[in-house]
Short mmCIF file of C-alpha atoms in Angstrom, two decimals:
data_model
loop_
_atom_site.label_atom_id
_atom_site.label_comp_id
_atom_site.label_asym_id
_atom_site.label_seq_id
_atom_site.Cartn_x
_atom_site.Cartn_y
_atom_site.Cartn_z
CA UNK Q 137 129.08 67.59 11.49
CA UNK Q 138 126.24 69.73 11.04
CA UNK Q 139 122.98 69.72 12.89
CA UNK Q 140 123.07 71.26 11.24
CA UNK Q 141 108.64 74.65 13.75
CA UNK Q 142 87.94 86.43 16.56
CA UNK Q 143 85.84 86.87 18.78
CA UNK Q 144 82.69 89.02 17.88
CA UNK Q 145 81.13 91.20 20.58
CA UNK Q 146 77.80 92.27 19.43
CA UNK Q 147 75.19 94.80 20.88
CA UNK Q 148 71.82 93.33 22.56
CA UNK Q 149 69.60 94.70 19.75
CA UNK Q 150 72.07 93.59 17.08
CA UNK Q 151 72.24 89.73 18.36
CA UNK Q 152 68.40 89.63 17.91
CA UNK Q 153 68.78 90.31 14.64
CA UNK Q 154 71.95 88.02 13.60
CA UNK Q 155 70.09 84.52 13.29
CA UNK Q 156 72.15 84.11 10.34
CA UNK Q 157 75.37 85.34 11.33
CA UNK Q 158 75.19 82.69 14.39
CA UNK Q 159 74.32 79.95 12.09
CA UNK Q 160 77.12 80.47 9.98
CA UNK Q 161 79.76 81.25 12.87
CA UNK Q 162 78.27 77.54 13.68
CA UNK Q 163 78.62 76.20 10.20
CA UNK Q 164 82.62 77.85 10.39
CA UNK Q 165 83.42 76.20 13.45
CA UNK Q 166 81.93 72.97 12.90
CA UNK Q 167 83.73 72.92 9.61
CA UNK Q 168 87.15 74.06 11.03
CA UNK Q 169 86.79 71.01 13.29
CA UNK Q 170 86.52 69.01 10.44
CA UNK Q 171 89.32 69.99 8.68
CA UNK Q 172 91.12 69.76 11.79
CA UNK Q 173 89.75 66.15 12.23
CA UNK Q 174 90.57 65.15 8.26
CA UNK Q 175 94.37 66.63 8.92
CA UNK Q 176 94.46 64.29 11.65
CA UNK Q 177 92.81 61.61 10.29
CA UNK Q 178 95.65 62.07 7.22
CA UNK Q 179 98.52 62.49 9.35
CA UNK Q 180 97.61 59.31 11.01
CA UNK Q 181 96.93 57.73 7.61
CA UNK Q 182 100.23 58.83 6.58
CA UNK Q 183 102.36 57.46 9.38
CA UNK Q 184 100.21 54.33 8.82
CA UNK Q 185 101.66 53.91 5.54
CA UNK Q 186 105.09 53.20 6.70
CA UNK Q 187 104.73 50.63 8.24
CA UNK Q 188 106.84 49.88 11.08
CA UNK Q 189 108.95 52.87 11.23
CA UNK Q 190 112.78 52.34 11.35
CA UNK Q 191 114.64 54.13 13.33
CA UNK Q 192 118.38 54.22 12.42
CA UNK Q 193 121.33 56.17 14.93
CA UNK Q 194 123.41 57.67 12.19
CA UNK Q 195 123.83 58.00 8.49
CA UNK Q 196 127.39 59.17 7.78
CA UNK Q 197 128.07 60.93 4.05
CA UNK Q 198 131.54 62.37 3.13
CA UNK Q 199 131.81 65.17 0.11
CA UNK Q 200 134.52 65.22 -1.42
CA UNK Q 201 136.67 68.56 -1.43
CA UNK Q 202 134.98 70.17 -4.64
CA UNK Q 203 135.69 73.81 -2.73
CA UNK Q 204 137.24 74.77 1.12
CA UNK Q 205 135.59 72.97 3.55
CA UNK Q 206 134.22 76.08 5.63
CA UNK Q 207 131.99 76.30 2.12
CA UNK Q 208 131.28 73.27 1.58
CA UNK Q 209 129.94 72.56 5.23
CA UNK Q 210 127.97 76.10 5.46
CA UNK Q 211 126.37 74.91 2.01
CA UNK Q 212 125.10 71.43 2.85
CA UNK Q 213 124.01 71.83 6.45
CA UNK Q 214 120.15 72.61 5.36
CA UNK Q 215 120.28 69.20 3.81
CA UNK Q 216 120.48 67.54 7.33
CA UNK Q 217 116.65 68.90 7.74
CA UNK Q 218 115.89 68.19 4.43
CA UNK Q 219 117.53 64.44 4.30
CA UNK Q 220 115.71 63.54 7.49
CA UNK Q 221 112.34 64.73 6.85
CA UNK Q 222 112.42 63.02 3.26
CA UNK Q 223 113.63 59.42 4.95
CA UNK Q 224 111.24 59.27 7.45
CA UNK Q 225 108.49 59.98 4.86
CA UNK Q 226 109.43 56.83 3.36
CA UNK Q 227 109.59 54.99 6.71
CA UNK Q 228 113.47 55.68 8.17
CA UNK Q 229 113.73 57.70 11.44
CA UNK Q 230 117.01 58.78 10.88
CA UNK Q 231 118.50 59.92 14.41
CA UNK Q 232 121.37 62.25 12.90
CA UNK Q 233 122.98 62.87 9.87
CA UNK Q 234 126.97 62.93 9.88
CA UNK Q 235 128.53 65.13 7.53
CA UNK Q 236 132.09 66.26 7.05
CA UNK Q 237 134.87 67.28 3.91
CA UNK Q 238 137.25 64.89 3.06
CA UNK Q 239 140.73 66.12 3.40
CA UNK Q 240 141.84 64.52 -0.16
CA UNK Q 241 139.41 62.55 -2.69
CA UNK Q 242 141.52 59.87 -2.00
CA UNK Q 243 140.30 60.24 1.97
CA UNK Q 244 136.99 59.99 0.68
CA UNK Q 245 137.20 56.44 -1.24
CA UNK Q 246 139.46 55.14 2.20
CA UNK Q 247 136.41 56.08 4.01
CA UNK Q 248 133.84 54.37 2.08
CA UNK Q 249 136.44 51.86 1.62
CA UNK Q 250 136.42 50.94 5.28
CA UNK Q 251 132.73 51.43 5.65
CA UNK Q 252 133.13 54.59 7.99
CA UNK Q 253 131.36 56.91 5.95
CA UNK Q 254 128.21 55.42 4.48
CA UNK Q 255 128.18 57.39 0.84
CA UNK Q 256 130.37 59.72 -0.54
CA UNK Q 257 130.20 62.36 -3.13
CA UNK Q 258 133.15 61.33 -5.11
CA UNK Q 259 134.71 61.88 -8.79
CA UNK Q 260 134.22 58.64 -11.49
CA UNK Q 261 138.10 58.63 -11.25
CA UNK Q 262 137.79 58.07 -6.90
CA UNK Q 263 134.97 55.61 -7.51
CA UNK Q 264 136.95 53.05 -9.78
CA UNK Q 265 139.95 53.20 -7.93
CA UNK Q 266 137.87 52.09 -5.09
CA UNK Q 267 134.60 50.40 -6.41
CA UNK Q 268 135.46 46.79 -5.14
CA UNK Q 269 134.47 48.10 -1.45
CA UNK Q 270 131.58 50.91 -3.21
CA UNK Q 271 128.75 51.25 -5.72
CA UNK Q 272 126.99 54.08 -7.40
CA UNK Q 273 123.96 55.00 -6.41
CA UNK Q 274 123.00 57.93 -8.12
CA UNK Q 275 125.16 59.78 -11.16
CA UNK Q 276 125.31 63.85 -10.60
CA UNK Q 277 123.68 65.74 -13.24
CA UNK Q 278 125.19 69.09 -14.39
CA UNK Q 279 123.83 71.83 -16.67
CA UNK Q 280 125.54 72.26 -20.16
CA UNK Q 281 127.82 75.08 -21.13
CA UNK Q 282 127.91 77.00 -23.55
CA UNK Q 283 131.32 75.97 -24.69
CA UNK Q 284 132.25 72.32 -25.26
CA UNK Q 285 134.93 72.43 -28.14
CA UNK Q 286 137.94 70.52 -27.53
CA UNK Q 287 140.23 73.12 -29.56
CA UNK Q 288 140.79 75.98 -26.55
CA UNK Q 289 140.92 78.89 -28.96
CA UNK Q 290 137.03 78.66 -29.08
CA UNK Q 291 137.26 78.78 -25.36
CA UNK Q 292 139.62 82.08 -25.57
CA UNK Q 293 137.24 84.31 -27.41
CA UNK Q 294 136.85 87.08 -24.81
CA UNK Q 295 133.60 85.81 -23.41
CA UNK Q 296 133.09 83.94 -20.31
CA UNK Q 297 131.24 80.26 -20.54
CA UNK Q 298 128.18 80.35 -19.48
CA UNK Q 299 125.47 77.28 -18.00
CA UNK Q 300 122.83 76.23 -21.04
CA UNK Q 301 119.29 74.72 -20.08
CA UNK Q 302 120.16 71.71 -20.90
CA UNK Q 303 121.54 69.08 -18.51
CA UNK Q 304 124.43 67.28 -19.18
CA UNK Q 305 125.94 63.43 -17.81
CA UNK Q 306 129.44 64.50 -18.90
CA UNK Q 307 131.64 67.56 -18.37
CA UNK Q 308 135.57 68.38 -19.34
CA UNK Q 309 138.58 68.90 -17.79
CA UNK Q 310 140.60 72.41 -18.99
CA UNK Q 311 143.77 73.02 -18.39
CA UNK Q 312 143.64 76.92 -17.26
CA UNK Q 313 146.56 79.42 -17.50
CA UNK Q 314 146.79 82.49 -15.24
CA UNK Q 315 147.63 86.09 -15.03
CA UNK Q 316 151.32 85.40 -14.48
CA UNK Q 317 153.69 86.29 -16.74
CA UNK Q 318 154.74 82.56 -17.60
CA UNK Q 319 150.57 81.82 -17.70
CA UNK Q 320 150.25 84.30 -20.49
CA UNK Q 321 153.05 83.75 -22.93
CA UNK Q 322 151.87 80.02 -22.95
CA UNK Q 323 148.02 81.50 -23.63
CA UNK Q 324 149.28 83.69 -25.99
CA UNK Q 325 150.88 80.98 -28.22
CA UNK Q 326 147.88 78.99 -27.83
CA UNK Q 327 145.90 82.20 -29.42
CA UNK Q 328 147.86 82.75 -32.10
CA UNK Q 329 147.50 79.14 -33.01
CA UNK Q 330 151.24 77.80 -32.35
CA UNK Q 331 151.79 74.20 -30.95
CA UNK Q 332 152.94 74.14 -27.28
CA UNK Q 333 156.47 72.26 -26.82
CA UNK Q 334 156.51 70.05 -24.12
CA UNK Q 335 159.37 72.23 -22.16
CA UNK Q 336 156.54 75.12 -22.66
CA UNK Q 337 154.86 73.32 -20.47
CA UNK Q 338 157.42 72.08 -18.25
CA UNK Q 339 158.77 75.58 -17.60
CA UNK Q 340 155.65 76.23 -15.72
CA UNK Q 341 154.74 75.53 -11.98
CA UNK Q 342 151.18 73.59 -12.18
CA UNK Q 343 148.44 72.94 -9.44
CA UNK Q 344 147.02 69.93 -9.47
CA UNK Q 345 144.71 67.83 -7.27
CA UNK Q 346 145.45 64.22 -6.32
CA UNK Q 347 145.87 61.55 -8.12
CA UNK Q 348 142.56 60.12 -7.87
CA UNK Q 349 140.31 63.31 -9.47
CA UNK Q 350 139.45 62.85 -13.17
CA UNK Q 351 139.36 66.28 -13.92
CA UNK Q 352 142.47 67.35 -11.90
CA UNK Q 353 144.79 64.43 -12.55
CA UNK Q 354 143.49 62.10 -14.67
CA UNK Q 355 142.59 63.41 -17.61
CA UNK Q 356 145.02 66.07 -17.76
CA UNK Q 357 147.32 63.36 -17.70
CA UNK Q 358 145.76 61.46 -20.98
CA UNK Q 359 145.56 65.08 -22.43
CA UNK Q 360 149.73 65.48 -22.42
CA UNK Q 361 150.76 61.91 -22.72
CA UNK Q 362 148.49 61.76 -26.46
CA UNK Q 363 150.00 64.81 -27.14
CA UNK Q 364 153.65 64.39 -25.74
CA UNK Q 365 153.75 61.10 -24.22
CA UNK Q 366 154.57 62.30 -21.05
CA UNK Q 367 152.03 62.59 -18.00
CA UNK Q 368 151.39 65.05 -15.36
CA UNK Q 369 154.32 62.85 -12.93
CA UNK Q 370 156.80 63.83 -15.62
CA UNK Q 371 156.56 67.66 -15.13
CA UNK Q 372 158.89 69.61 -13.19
CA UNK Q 373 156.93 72.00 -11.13
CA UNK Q 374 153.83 70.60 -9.61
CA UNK Q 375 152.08 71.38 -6.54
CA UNK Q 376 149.63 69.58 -5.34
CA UNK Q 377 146.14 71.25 -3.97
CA UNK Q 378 143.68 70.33 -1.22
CA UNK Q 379 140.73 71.86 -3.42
CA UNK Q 380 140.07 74.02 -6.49
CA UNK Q 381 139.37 76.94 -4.64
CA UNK Q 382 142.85 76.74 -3.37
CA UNK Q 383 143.97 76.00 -6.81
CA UNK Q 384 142.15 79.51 -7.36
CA UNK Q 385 144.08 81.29 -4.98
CA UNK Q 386 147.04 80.06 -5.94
CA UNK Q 387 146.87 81.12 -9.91
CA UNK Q 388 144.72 84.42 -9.42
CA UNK Q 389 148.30 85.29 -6.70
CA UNK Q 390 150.54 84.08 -9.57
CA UNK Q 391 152.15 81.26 -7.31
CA UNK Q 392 151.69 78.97 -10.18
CA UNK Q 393 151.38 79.47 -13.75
CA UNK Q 394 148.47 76.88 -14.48
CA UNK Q 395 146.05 74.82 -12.90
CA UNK Q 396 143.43 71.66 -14.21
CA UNK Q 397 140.64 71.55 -13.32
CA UNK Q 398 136.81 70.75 -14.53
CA UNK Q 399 135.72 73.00 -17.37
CA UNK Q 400 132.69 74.72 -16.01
CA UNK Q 401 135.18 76.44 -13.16
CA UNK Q 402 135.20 79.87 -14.87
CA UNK Q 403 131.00 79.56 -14.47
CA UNK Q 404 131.52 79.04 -10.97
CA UNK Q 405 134.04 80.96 -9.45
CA UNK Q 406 134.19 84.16 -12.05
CA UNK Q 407 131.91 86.63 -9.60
CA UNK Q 408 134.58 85.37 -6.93
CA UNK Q 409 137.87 86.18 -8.93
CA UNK Q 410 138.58 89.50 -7.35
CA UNK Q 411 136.84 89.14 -4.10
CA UNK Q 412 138.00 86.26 -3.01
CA UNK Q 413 141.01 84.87 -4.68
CA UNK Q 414 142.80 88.37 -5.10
CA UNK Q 415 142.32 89.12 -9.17
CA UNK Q 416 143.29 92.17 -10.36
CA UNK Q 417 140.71 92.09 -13.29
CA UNK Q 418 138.04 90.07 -14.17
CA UNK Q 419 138.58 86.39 -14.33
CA UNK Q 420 137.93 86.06 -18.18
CA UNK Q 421 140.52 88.52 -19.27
CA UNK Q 422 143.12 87.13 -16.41
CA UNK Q 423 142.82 83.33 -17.45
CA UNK Q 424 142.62 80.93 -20.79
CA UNK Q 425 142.30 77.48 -21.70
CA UNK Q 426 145.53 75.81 -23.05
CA UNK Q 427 143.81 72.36 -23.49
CA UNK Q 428 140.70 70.68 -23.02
CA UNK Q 429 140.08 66.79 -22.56
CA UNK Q 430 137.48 64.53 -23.98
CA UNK Q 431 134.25 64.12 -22.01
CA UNK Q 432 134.50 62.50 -18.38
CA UNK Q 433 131.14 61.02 -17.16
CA UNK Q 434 130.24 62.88 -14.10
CA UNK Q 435 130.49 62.40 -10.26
CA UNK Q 436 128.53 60.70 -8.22
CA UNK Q 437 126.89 59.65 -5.03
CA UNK Q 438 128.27 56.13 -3.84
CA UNK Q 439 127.23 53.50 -0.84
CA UNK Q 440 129.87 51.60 0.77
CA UNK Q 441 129.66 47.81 0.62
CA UNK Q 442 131.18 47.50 3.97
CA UNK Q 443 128.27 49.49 5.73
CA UNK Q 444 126.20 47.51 7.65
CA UNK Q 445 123.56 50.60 7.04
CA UNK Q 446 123.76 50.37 3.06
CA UNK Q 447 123.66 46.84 3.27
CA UNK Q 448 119.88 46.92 3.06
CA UNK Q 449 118.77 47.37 -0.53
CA UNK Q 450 115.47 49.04 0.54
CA UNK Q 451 117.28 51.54 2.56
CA UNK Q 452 119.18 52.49 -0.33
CA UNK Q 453 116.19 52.93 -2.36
CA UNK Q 454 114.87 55.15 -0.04
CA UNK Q 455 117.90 57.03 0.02
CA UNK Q 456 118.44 57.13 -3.42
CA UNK Q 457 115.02 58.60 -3.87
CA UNK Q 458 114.95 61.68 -0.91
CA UNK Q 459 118.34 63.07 -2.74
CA UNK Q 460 116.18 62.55 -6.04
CA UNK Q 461 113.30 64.54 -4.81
CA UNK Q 462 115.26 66.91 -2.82
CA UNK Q 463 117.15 68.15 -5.58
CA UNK Q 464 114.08 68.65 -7.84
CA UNK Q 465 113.15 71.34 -5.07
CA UNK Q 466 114.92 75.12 -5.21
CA UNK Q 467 116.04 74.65 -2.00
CA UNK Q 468 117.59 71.34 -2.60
CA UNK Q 469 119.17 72.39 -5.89
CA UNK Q 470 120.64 75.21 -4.08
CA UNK Q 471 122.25 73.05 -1.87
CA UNK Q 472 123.75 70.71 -4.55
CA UNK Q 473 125.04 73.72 -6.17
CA UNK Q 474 128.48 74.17 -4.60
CA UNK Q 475 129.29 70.81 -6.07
CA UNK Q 476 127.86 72.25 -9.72
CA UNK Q 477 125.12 69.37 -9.71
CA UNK Q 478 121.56 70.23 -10.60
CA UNK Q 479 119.67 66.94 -10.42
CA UNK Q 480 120.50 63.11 -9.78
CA UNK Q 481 119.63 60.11 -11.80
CA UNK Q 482 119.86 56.50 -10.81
CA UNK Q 483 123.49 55.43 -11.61
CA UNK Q 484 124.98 52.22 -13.54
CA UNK Q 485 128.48 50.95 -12.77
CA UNK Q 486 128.72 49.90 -16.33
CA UNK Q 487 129.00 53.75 -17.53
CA UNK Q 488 132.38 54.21 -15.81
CA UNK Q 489 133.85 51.69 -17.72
CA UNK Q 490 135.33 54.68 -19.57
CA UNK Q 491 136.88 55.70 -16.80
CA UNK Q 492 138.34 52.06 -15.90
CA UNK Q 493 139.98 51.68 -19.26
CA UNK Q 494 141.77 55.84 -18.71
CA UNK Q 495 143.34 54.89 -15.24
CA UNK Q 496 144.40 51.49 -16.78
CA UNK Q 497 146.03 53.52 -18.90
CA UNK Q 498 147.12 55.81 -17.03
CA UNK Q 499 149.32 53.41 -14.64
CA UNK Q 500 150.41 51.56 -17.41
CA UNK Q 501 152.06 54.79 -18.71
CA UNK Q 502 153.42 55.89 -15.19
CA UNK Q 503 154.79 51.93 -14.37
#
C-alpha cells in the first residue's frame, strides 16, 4: 500500500506628498480582498457543485506484475495523490487508496474475481479468462513502434525499435533470443533466413510468464502451434517467471536461452540491459527476435462485478474519467509509464472477442 501543501515606511515630508501612492496602496488592498473574496466565493461554488459529497473508506486496485514489484510500487505511489484529488473533484471523498502487485496475473483476475481488489490492471488474455466476475473499464493506450513486421529479420537489422508518435490499441508479442550460446545459433539461423525445426526450439530453456498473459503465454503459444502444431506446454525446458524484468535477468545471465514477451520490451528496458540485468554489451547487439505474433489488443483497466464499490455505475464513471484526465497530464503519463501505457480510452468488451476465440483455441489444442 502506498500513501503513498510590504510594508512602506515613508519620511514625514514624503507622506505629504504621496496622495497618490496612498490611494493606490488602497485601490491594491481593496482589490486583493476581492480576489481573495472571488477565490472563496469559487471554492465554495465548486464544492457546491458536487452535490452531496461521498465519502468512500477504500478503493482497492491491483497491477498486474508488468516489472518487480519494488518498481512497480515506487512508480505508482504519486497516483494515490493524484487519484484522490481527481475523485473528489467529481464528488467522491475517497478515504485511502489500496495499492499492491499481484504475485501472478492469474492473482490479479482471483482478486477481482472475488471482489477483493476493486480494478485491476490486467492483460486481455487475464480479463477473458475471468470476465464473468469483471468488466473493462478503460482499454490502455500505447505509443507505436517503429517496427511492426511480423517476419523478425526486419526486427534484426542492427537498430533498436524505437516509440513513434502515434498511439496504438494493439501491440505484439516477440519471442526474444539471448546472448547465450544456444540464444545465438537459433538467431543466427533466423538471420540467414533458414526455417527453425521444432527440436531448435526445444533444445532451448525458455522463460515464460503464466498461463494467463497474452504476450507471454498465449500468443507465443498460437505462434508455434501454426507453425509446428505444438504449444508452449509441449517444450522441454520452460521456466516460468514472476515478471519480465525477471525474465530479463534471467536471459541477459544466460540462464535461459529465450524469453516471450510483448514487443516493445527492447524500448523499455534497453538503457537497463547492462545496469541492471548484468549485459555485457548493449541490449540490441546481445538479443533478436526469432518470431513475432499477430496483433493482441491491449491491456486494460477492469472493475470487479463482485465489488460492492464498483457496483455503482456513476462511481465508475467518475473513476473512469480521473485515470482519463490524469494520464493526459505529464505527471500522470509518467506514472502510467512503467506499464508502457500513454493514455486510456473508454473500453468495449466486444473488442476482446479476439482474444476469446485464441484461448478457445488454445485449450482446445492443450486438451
Amino acid at each position: 500500500m502506498t500513501r503513498a501543501l510590504s510594508l512602506c515606511l515613508g519620511l514625514l515630508s514624503g507622506c505629504g506628498a504621496s496622495e497618490t501612492d496612498t490611494d493606490t496602496s488602497a485601490a491594491e488592498s481593496a482589490a486583493g480582498t476581492t480576489a481573495e473574496t472571488s477565490a472563496t466565493s469559487t471554492q465554495e461554488t465548486a464544492a457546491a457543485d458536487t452535490g452531496n459529497l461521498q465519502e468512500i473508506d477504500t478503493l482497492t486496485i491491483a497491477f498486474s506484475p508488468y516489472a518487480d514489484a519494488d518498481t512497480v510500487i515506487t512508480s505508482t505511489e504519486p497516483l494515490e495523490e493524484l487519484l484522490q484529488a481527481k475523485l473528489l473533484e467529481k464528488g467522491y471523498d475517497v478515504q485511502e487508496i489500496d495499492m499492491s502487485v499481484g504475485t501472478s496475473y492469474t492473482a490479479v483476475g482471483q482478486a477481482l474475481s472475488a471482489g477483493s481488489a476493486d480494478i485491476g490492471f490486467i492483460s486481455g488474455g487475464n480479463y477473458v479468462l475471468f470476465s464473468d466476475d469483471c468488466d473493462v473499464l478503460l482499454t490502455a493506450l500505447r505509443y507505436a513502434i517503429s517496427k511492426d513486421s511480423e517476419d523478425p529479420v526486419d526486427w534484426n537489422d542492427g537498430t533498436l525499435e524505437e516509440n513513434t508518435d502515434e498511439m496504438s490499441t494493439y501491440y505484439r508479442s516477440v519471442i526474444l533470443a539471448g546472448p547465450s550460446e544456444k540464444g545465438q545459433e537459433l538467431l543466427a539461423k533466423v538471420n540467414a533466413g533458414e526455417e527453425l525445426t521444432w527440436e531448435d526450439l526445444d533444445s532451448a530453456t525458455w522463460a515464460v510468464m503464466d498461463a494467463t498473459s497474452a504476450s507471454g503465454y498465449i500468443y507465443p503459444s498460437l505462434w508455434l502451434q501454426e507453425r509446428y502444431g505444438k504449444t508452449i506446454a509441449d517444450l522441454s525446458n520452460v521456466v516460468e517467471s514472476d515478471s519480465y524484468t525477471t525474465s530479463l535477468s534471467r536471459l541477459a545471465a544466460g540462464q535461459v536461452d529465450i524469453i516471450v514477451s510483448y514487443g516493445h520490451i527492447r524500448v523499455k528496458y534497453a538503457s537497463d540491459w547492462v545496469s541492471e540485468f548484468g549485459g555485457t554489451d548493449e541490449m540490441v547487439n546481445q538479443t533478436g527476435i526469432l518470431g513475432v505474433s499477430e496483433p493482441i489488443y491491449n491491456d486494460m483497466i477492469a472493475y470487479s462485478e463482485t465489488s460492492e464499490l464498483m457496483a455503482d455505475e456513476s462511481f465508475r464513471q467518475a473513476l473512469g474519467e480521473a485515470f482519463i484526465e490524469i494520464a493526459e497530464t505529464e505527471e500522470g503519463k509518467e506514472i502510467i509509464s512503467v506499464f508502457s501505457q500513454i493514455g486510456y480510452e473508454w473500453g468495449d468488451d466486444a473488442n476482446y472477442d479476439g482474444e476469446r476465440d485464441a484461448q478457445e483455441l488454445l485449450k482446445s489444442l492443450e486438451s
